[in-house]
Short mmCIF file of C-alpha atoms in Angstrom, two decimals:
data_model
loop_
_atom_site.label_atom_id
_atom_site.label_comp_id
_atom_site.label_asym_id
_atom_site.label_seq_id
_atom_site.Cartn_x
_atom_site.Cartn_y
_atom_site.Cartn_z
CA MET Q 1 -4.78 -13.81 -13.66
CA ARG Q 2 -2.57 -11.25 -11.95
CA PHE Q 3 -0.41 -10.81 -8.86
CA ALA Q 4 -0.82 -8.30 -6.06
CA VAL Q 5 1.00 -7.47 -2.84
CA SER Q 6 -1.57 -6.65 -0.16
CA PRO Q 7 -0.80 -5.22 3.30
CA MET Q 8 -4.19 -6.40 4.60
CA TRP Q 9 -3.34 -9.98 3.65
CA GLU Q 10 -0.58 -9.71 6.29
CA VAL Q 11 -2.82 -8.12 8.92
CA GLY Q 12 -5.37 -10.92 9.33
CA PRO Q 13 -3.04 -13.94 9.18
CA SER Q 14 -0.48 -12.30 11.48
CA MET Q 15 -3.16 -11.38 14.02
CA ARG Q 16 -4.41 -14.97 13.90
CA LEU Q 17 -0.89 -16.27 14.59
CA LEU Q 18 -0.43 -13.92 17.55
CA ARG Q 19 -3.81 -14.85 19.04
CA SER Q 20 -3.24 -18.58 18.61
CA GLY Q 21 -0.51 -18.63 21.25
CA HIS Q 22 1.50 -21.01 19.06
CA GLU Q 23 5.22 -20.58 18.56
CA HIS Q 24 5.60 -20.72 14.80
CA PRO Q 25 9.10 -22.05 14.00
CA VAL Q 26 9.75 -19.33 11.41
CA HIS Q 27 8.06 -16.39 13.12
CA ARG Q 28 9.17 -17.13 16.70
CA ALA Q 29 11.42 -14.05 16.97
CA TRP Q 30 8.68 -11.81 15.58
CA THR Q 31 5.96 -13.15 17.89
CA ALA Q 32 8.25 -12.81 20.92
CA GLN Q 33 8.71 -9.12 20.14
CA VAL Q 34 5.18 -8.26 19.04
CA ARG Q 35 2.91 -10.28 21.34
CA PRO Q 36 3.75 -8.25 24.51
CA ARG Q 37 3.28 -4.98 22.59
CA LEU Q 38 -0.09 -6.18 21.32
CA ALA Q 39 -1.26 -6.97 24.86
CA ALA Q 40 0.07 -3.67 26.22
CA ALA Q 41 -1.89 -1.77 23.57
CA GLY Q 42 -5.06 -3.77 24.30
CA LEU Q 43 -5.22 -4.93 20.69
CA ASP Q 44 -5.41 -8.60 21.64
CA ARG Q 45 -8.96 -8.09 22.92
CA GLY Q 46 -10.50 -5.42 20.67
CA ARG Q 47 -12.83 -5.50 17.69
CA LEU Q 48 -10.09 -6.56 15.27
CA ALA Q 49 -9.27 -9.54 17.47
CA GLU Q 50 -12.95 -10.52 17.46
CA LEU Q 51 -13.08 -10.26 13.68
CA VAL Q 52 -10.06 -12.58 13.31
CA PRO Q 53 -10.84 -15.72 15.34
CA PRO Q 54 -8.12 -18.32 15.95
CA THR Q 55 -9.69 -20.57 13.32
CA GLY Q 56 -12.36 -20.40 10.65
CA TYR Q 57 -13.92 -17.63 8.65
CA VAL Q 58 -12.66 -14.05 8.59
CA PRO Q 59 -15.06 -11.44 7.15
CA ASP Q 60 -14.19 -10.72 3.52
CA PHE Q 61 -14.46 -6.96 3.89
CA LEU Q 62 -11.10 -7.05 5.73
CA ASN Q 63 -9.44 -8.10 2.46
CA PRO Q 64 -10.70 -5.77 -0.27
CA ALA Q 65 -9.71 -6.76 -3.79
CA PRO Q 66 -6.47 -4.93 -4.69
CA ALA Q 67 -7.11 -2.50 -7.52
CA GLY Q 68 -3.50 -2.72 -8.69
CA PRO Q 69 -0.34 -4.75 -8.18
CA SER Q 70 0.68 -3.03 -4.93
CA PRO Q 71 -2.06 -1.04 -3.17
CA THR Q 72 -0.91 1.07 -0.26
CA PHE Q 73 -2.08 0.37 3.26
CA ALA Q 74 -4.04 3.64 3.19
CA GLU Q 75 -5.80 2.63 -0.02
CA GLU Q 76 -6.88 -0.68 1.47
CA LEU Q 77 -8.17 1.05 4.61
CA ALA Q 78 -10.20 3.40 2.42
CA ALA Q 79 -11.74 0.38 0.68
CA ILE Q 80 -12.68 -1.12 4.05
CA ARG Q 81 -14.31 2.16 5.12
CA ALA Q 82 -16.35 2.15 1.92
CA THR Q 83 -17.84 -1.32 2.51
CA PRO Q 84 -21.66 -1.13 2.35
CA ALA Q 85 -23.34 -1.68 5.71
CA GLY Q 86 -25.49 -4.50 4.35
CA ARG Q 87 -22.44 -6.43 3.22
CA VAL Q 88 -20.73 -5.95 6.59
CA ARG Q 89 -23.81 -7.31 8.38
CA GLY Q 90 -24.09 -10.25 6.00
CA GLU Q 91 -20.48 -11.26 6.63
CA LEU Q 92 -20.93 -10.81 10.39
CA ASP Q 93 -23.95 -13.14 10.14
CA ARG Q 94 -21.69 -15.78 8.62
CA LEU Q 95 -19.05 -15.22 11.29
CA ARG Q 96 -21.69 -15.57 14.03
CA ASP Q 97 -23.01 -18.79 12.49
CA GLU Q 98 -19.53 -20.32 12.28
CA GLN Q 99 -18.29 -19.14 15.68
CA GLY Q 100 -21.52 -19.62 17.61
CA GLY Q 101 -21.91 -15.92 18.36
CA LEU Q 102 -20.32 -12.49 18.08
CA GLY Q 103 -18.13 -10.77 20.62
CA PRO Q 104 -19.44 -7.60 22.26
CA GLY Q 105 -17.31 -5.31 20.10
CA ILE Q 106 -18.47 -6.58 16.74
CA GLY Q 107 -21.96 -7.19 18.07
CA SER Q 108 -22.23 -3.42 18.43
CA LEU Q 109 -20.64 -3.03 14.98
CA TYR Q 110 -23.56 -4.99 13.58
CA ASP Q 111 -25.99 -2.39 14.98
CA ASP Q 112 -24.03 0.71 13.95
CA VAL Q 113 -21.83 -0.06 10.94
CA PRO Q 114 -21.07 3.48 9.68
CA ARG Q 115 -19.76 4.76 13.01
CA LEU Q 116 -18.07 1.66 14.40
CA LEU Q 117 -16.46 0.51 11.15
CA GLU Q 118 -14.30 3.62 11.49
CA ARG Q 119 -13.20 2.35 14.92
CA VAL Q 120 -12.29 -1.00 13.39
CA VAL Q 121 -10.15 0.85 10.85
CA ALA Q 122 -8.49 2.78 13.69
CA GLU Q 123 -7.65 -0.53 15.41
CA ILE Q 124 -6.21 -1.89 12.17
CA GLU Q 125 -4.02 1.22 11.90
CA ALA Q 126 -2.85 0.79 15.50
CA TYR Q 127 -2.14 -2.89 14.89
CA TRP Q 128 -0.17 -2.05 11.76
CA GLU Q 129 2.05 0.38 13.65
CA VAL Q 130 2.74 -2.13 16.44
CA ALA Q 131 3.05 -5.39 14.53
CA LEU Q 132 3.87 -4.84 10.87
CA ALA Q 133 5.05 -1.35 9.90
CA PRO Q 134 8.40 -1.66 11.74
CA TYR Q 135 9.08 -4.90 9.83
CA TRP Q 136 7.53 -3.97 6.49
CA VAL Q 137 10.84 -3.44 4.68
CA ARG Q 138 11.79 -7.08 5.32
CA ILE Q 139 8.32 -8.42 4.59
CA ARG Q 140 7.93 -6.43 1.38
CA ALA Q 141 11.32 -7.62 0.09
CA VAL Q 142 10.18 -11.26 0.42
CA LEU Q 143 6.83 -10.55 -1.27
CA ASP Q 144 8.39 -8.65 -4.17
CA ALA Q 145 10.95 -11.41 -4.71
CA ASP Q 146 8.16 -14.00 -4.83
CA VAL Q 147 6.18 -12.02 -7.41
CA PHE Q 148 9.29 -11.54 -9.54
CA HIS Q 149 10.00 -15.28 -9.47
CA ARG Q 150 6.41 -16.25 -10.31
CA ALA Q 151 6.12 -13.70 -13.11
CA ARG Q 152 9.29 -15.02 -14.69
CA GLN Q 153 7.95 -18.55 -14.31
CA VAL Q 154 4.79 -17.59 -16.22
CA ALA Q 155 6.82 -15.91 -18.96
CA GLU Q 156 9.12 -18.91 -19.40
CA HIS Q 157 6.83 -21.88 -18.78
CA GLY Q 158 3.21 -20.66 -18.82
CA ALA Q 159 0.46 -20.23 -16.24
CA GLY Q 160 -0.11 -23.98 -15.87
CA ARG Q 161 3.41 -24.49 -14.54
CA LEU Q 162 2.98 -21.60 -12.13
CA LEU Q 163 -0.31 -22.86 -10.72
CA GLY Q 164 0.99 -26.41 -10.47
CA GLU Q 165 3.95 -25.30 -8.35
CA LEU Q 166 2.26 -22.63 -6.27
CA HIS Q 167 1.59 -24.92 -3.30
CA SER Q 168 1.30 -28.65 -2.69
CA SER Q 169 -2.47 -28.30 -2.12
CA VAL Q 170 -3.02 -26.46 -5.43
CA SER Q 171 -3.17 -28.22 -8.79
CA TRP Q 172 -4.06 -27.32 -12.37
CA ASP Q 173 -5.32 -29.85 -14.94
CA ASP Q 174 -5.71 -27.54 -17.98
CA SER Q 175 -9.37 -26.96 -17.27
CA ALA Q 176 -9.75 -26.34 -13.54
CA LEU Q 177 -7.83 -25.02 -10.55
CA ARG Q 178 -8.19 -27.42 -7.65
CA LEU Q 179 -7.55 -26.73 -3.95
CA ALA Q 180 -7.18 -30.01 -2.10
CA ASP Q 181 -7.94 -28.63 1.38
CA ARG Q 182 -10.92 -26.46 0.50
CA ARG Q 183 -13.96 -27.66 2.43
CA ALA Q 184 -16.65 -26.49 0.00
CA PRO Q 185 -16.58 -27.04 -3.79
CA LEU Q 186 -16.57 -23.96 -5.96
CA SER Q 187 -17.81 -23.51 -9.50
CA ARG Q 188 -16.21 -21.14 -11.99
CA GLN Q 189 -19.57 -19.40 -12.40
CA GLY Q 190 -19.87 -18.70 -8.68
CA ALA Q 191 -16.34 -17.47 -8.14
CA GLY Q 192 -16.28 -14.31 -10.21
CA THR Q 193 -14.00 -13.57 -13.14
CA GLY Q 194 -10.22 -13.56 -13.14
CA LEU Q 195 -7.86 -14.66 -10.38
CA LEU Q 196 -5.76 -12.64 -7.94
CA LEU Q 197 -2.65 -14.38 -6.63
CA ILE Q 198 -1.37 -12.80 -3.42
CA PRO Q 199 1.86 -13.93 -1.72
CA SER Q 200 1.88 -13.62 2.06
CA VAL Q 201 4.52 -14.26 4.71
CA PHE Q 202 1.95 -15.07 7.42
CA THR Q 203 -0.53 -17.12 5.39
CA GLY Q 204 -0.16 -20.83 5.93
CA PRO Q 205 0.32 -23.67 6.15
CA VAL Q 206 -2.27 -23.83 3.34
CA PRO Q 207 -3.47 -21.06 1.00
CA PHE Q 208 -6.43 -18.88 1.97
CA THR Q 209 -9.21 -17.86 -0.41
CA ARG Q 210 -11.57 -14.92 -0.63
CA LEU Q 211 -14.68 -15.20 -2.80
CA ALA Q 212 -16.89 -12.15 -2.98
CA PRO Q 213 -18.33 -11.67 -6.49
CA PRO Q 214 -18.22 -9.50 -8.49
CA ASP Q 215 -14.65 -9.09 -7.18
CA PRO Q 216 -12.22 -11.57 -8.70
CA PRO Q 217 -11.41 -14.54 -6.44
CA GLN Q 218 -8.29 -14.10 -4.33
CA LEU Q 219 -5.83 -16.86 -3.52
CA ALA Q 220 -3.31 -15.94 -0.83
CA TYR Q 221 -0.44 -18.39 -0.63
CA PRO Q 222 2.75 -18.73 1.46
CA ALA Q 223 5.50 -16.71 -0.22
CA ARG Q 224 8.86 -18.21 -1.16
CA GLY Q 225 11.80 -17.29 1.08
CA ILE Q 226 9.89 -17.05 4.37
CA GLY Q 227 12.51 -19.20 6.10
CA ALA Q 228 15.09 -16.41 5.79
CA LEU Q 229 12.70 -13.57 6.67
CA TRP Q 230 13.96 -12.97 10.21
CA GLU Q 231 17.59 -13.97 9.77
CA PRO Q 232 20.03 -11.25 10.92
CA ARG Q 233 21.29 -9.06 8.11
CA PRO Q 234 25.06 -9.00 7.49
CA VAL Q 235 26.32 -5.79 9.05
CA VAL Q 236 29.96 -4.79 9.57
CA ARG Q 237 30.42 -3.04 12.91
CA GLY Q 238 34.16 -2.71 12.93
CA GLY Q 239 36.66 -1.89 10.22
CA GLY Q 240 36.31 -2.33 6.47
CA GLY Q 241 32.90 -1.35 5.21
CA GLY Q 242 31.71 -0.60 8.76
CA GLY Q 243 34.55 1.85 9.24
CA ALA Q 244 33.73 3.52 5.94
CA LEU Q 245 30.09 3.94 7.00
CA ALA Q 246 31.13 5.35 10.38
CA ALA Q 247 33.39 7.83 8.61
CA VAL Q 248 30.34 9.19 6.76
CA LEU Q 249 27.59 8.91 9.39
CA GLY Q 250 29.64 8.99 12.57
CA ARG Q 251 30.36 6.07 14.90
CA SER Q 252 27.24 6.45 17.05
CA ARG Q 253 24.82 6.70 14.13
CA SER Q 254 26.35 3.76 12.26
CA LEU Q 255 26.26 1.72 15.49
CA LEU Q 256 22.57 2.49 15.97
CA LEU Q 257 21.79 1.46 12.40
CA ALA Q 258 23.56 -1.83 13.00
CA GLU Q 259 21.59 -2.40 16.22
CA LEU Q 260 18.28 -1.82 14.44
CA ASP Q 261 18.33 -5.26 12.85
CA SER Q 262 15.08 -5.57 14.79
CA PRO Q 263 12.92 -2.56 15.72
CA ALA Q 264 13.68 -1.03 19.12
CA THR Q 265 12.87 1.92 21.37
CA THR Q 266 15.27 4.66 22.40
CA THR Q 267 15.65 3.07 25.84
CA GLU Q 268 16.44 -0.36 24.39
CA LEU Q 269 19.03 1.10 22.02
CA ALA Q 270 20.68 3.05 24.84
CA ARG Q 271 20.93 -0.13 26.91
CA ARG Q 272 22.39 -2.16 24.03
CA THR Q 273 24.93 0.41 22.89
CA GLY Q 274 25.96 2.12 26.10
CA LEU Q 275 25.05 5.50 24.64
CA SER Q 276 22.98 7.94 26.66
CA ALA Q 277 19.25 8.05 25.96
CA ALA Q 278 19.57 11.71 24.95
CA GLY Q 279 22.42 10.87 22.57
CA VAL Q 280 20.43 8.02 21.03
CA SER Q 281 17.41 10.30 20.57
CA GLN Q 282 19.53 12.94 18.85
CA CYS Q 283 21.10 10.39 16.49
CA LEU Q 284 17.74 8.83 15.65
CA THR Q 285 16.31 12.23 14.81
CA ALA Q 286 19.18 12.82 12.37
CA LEU Q 287 18.86 9.32 10.86
CA ARG Q 288 15.12 9.77 10.45
CA GLY Q 289 15.64 13.11 8.76
CA ALA Q 290 18.03 11.41 6.33
CA GLY Q 291 15.46 8.75 5.46
CA LEU Q 292 17.45 5.94 7.09
CA VAL Q 293 15.13 5.28 10.04
CA SER Q 294 11.33 5.23 10.44
CA ALA Q 295 9.35 5.73 13.66
CA HIS Q 296 6.22 3.79 14.67
CA ARG Q 297 3.97 4.47 17.66
CA ALA Q 298 3.39 1.38 19.85
CA GLY Q 299 1.23 2.42 22.78
CA ARG Q 300 3.32 4.77 24.93
CA CYS Q 301 6.53 3.84 23.15
CA VAL Q 302 7.99 4.66 19.75
CA LEU Q 303 9.70 1.90 17.79
CA TYR Q 304 12.47 2.76 15.37
CA ALA Q 305 13.24 0.62 12.33
CA ARG Q 306 15.64 0.74 9.40
CA THR Q 307 14.23 1.85 6.07
CA SER Q 308 14.89 0.17 2.73
CA VAL Q 309 17.50 2.87 2.03
CA ALA Q 310 19.36 1.94 5.22
CA GLU Q 311 19.15 -1.77 4.40
CA ALA Q 312 20.69 -1.16 0.98
CA LEU Q 313 23.42 1.02 2.49
CA LEU Q 314 24.32 -1.53 5.15
CA THR Q 315 24.32 -4.40 2.66
CA ALA Q 316 26.66 -2.47 0.38
CA THR Q 317 29.12 -1.72 3.18
CA ALA Q 318 28.90 -5.29 4.51
CA ASP Q 319 29.98 -6.53 1.08
CA GLY Q 320 33.02 -4.30 1.31
CA PRO Q 321 34.33 -1.62 -1.03
CA PRO Q 322 34.52 -2.36 -4.76
CA PRO Q 323 37.93 -3.44 -6.08
CA ALA Q 324 40.21 -0.67 -7.26
CA SER Q 325 40.36 -0.32 -11.03
#
């Protein structure tokens, strides 16, 4: 048994949430920002959207088994590209059987896997840039905190305690792991060896499973701390720590960092702050060069987001200066 943080385990469940049209109580702010961008980019009606239906089975090749505790997004895309054509077709057969047919995009994928699987990967990359990359610092912090908590739980109380408290639908009786809401029974012999536990902020309300022997079975479960995922970060805009940050970065740059509590374009930041678009662009270039801001292409726009370095810097200044010794 081991833990892994998987970017692709955020791609599928988040796409499903966006396509459902539902207003998730926790992710409402995120969906309000991302859903229009998804439609503008045409990603709500492409091959990826067809591969992730609102309910039911999602092809397993979209969630390759993580080789380590934290595979990069690029590594997972490489694993998807390397999926054998026969396996892709077999999983599309299952999707067709469950959904009553295949959409035109993935119907053509069935006939030409080597060429069109690359287009699926390109759509996943585009989706990542629009929907997840600008928010990844926040998401990753929640996932890492969950893994830290669970690992400590195993060390202090054993794996049985961990599995028994993972989710209300999961139970462990010293001989078998049971998932109350799983439709089909599963034997240990048919599941593959080992167990991968993968926290996810978009998986829910019940855990998801992936069974594709000889890969170890994967159990993706809702991560702890999701309720606070989109809460505004404490940022001081005025005196105190905020003044100290402005003294180092300059007032305009520190103001822009504060405004990037959610990703935004140059035009949006200019409107919020009253700065000129040219001035905002110049500041963002400097902040990006310093590793405090990242840029993500979303159709014709570029979204800017704070990096983990910026989050740590703003948190430190929000807490105020250390007491004098």
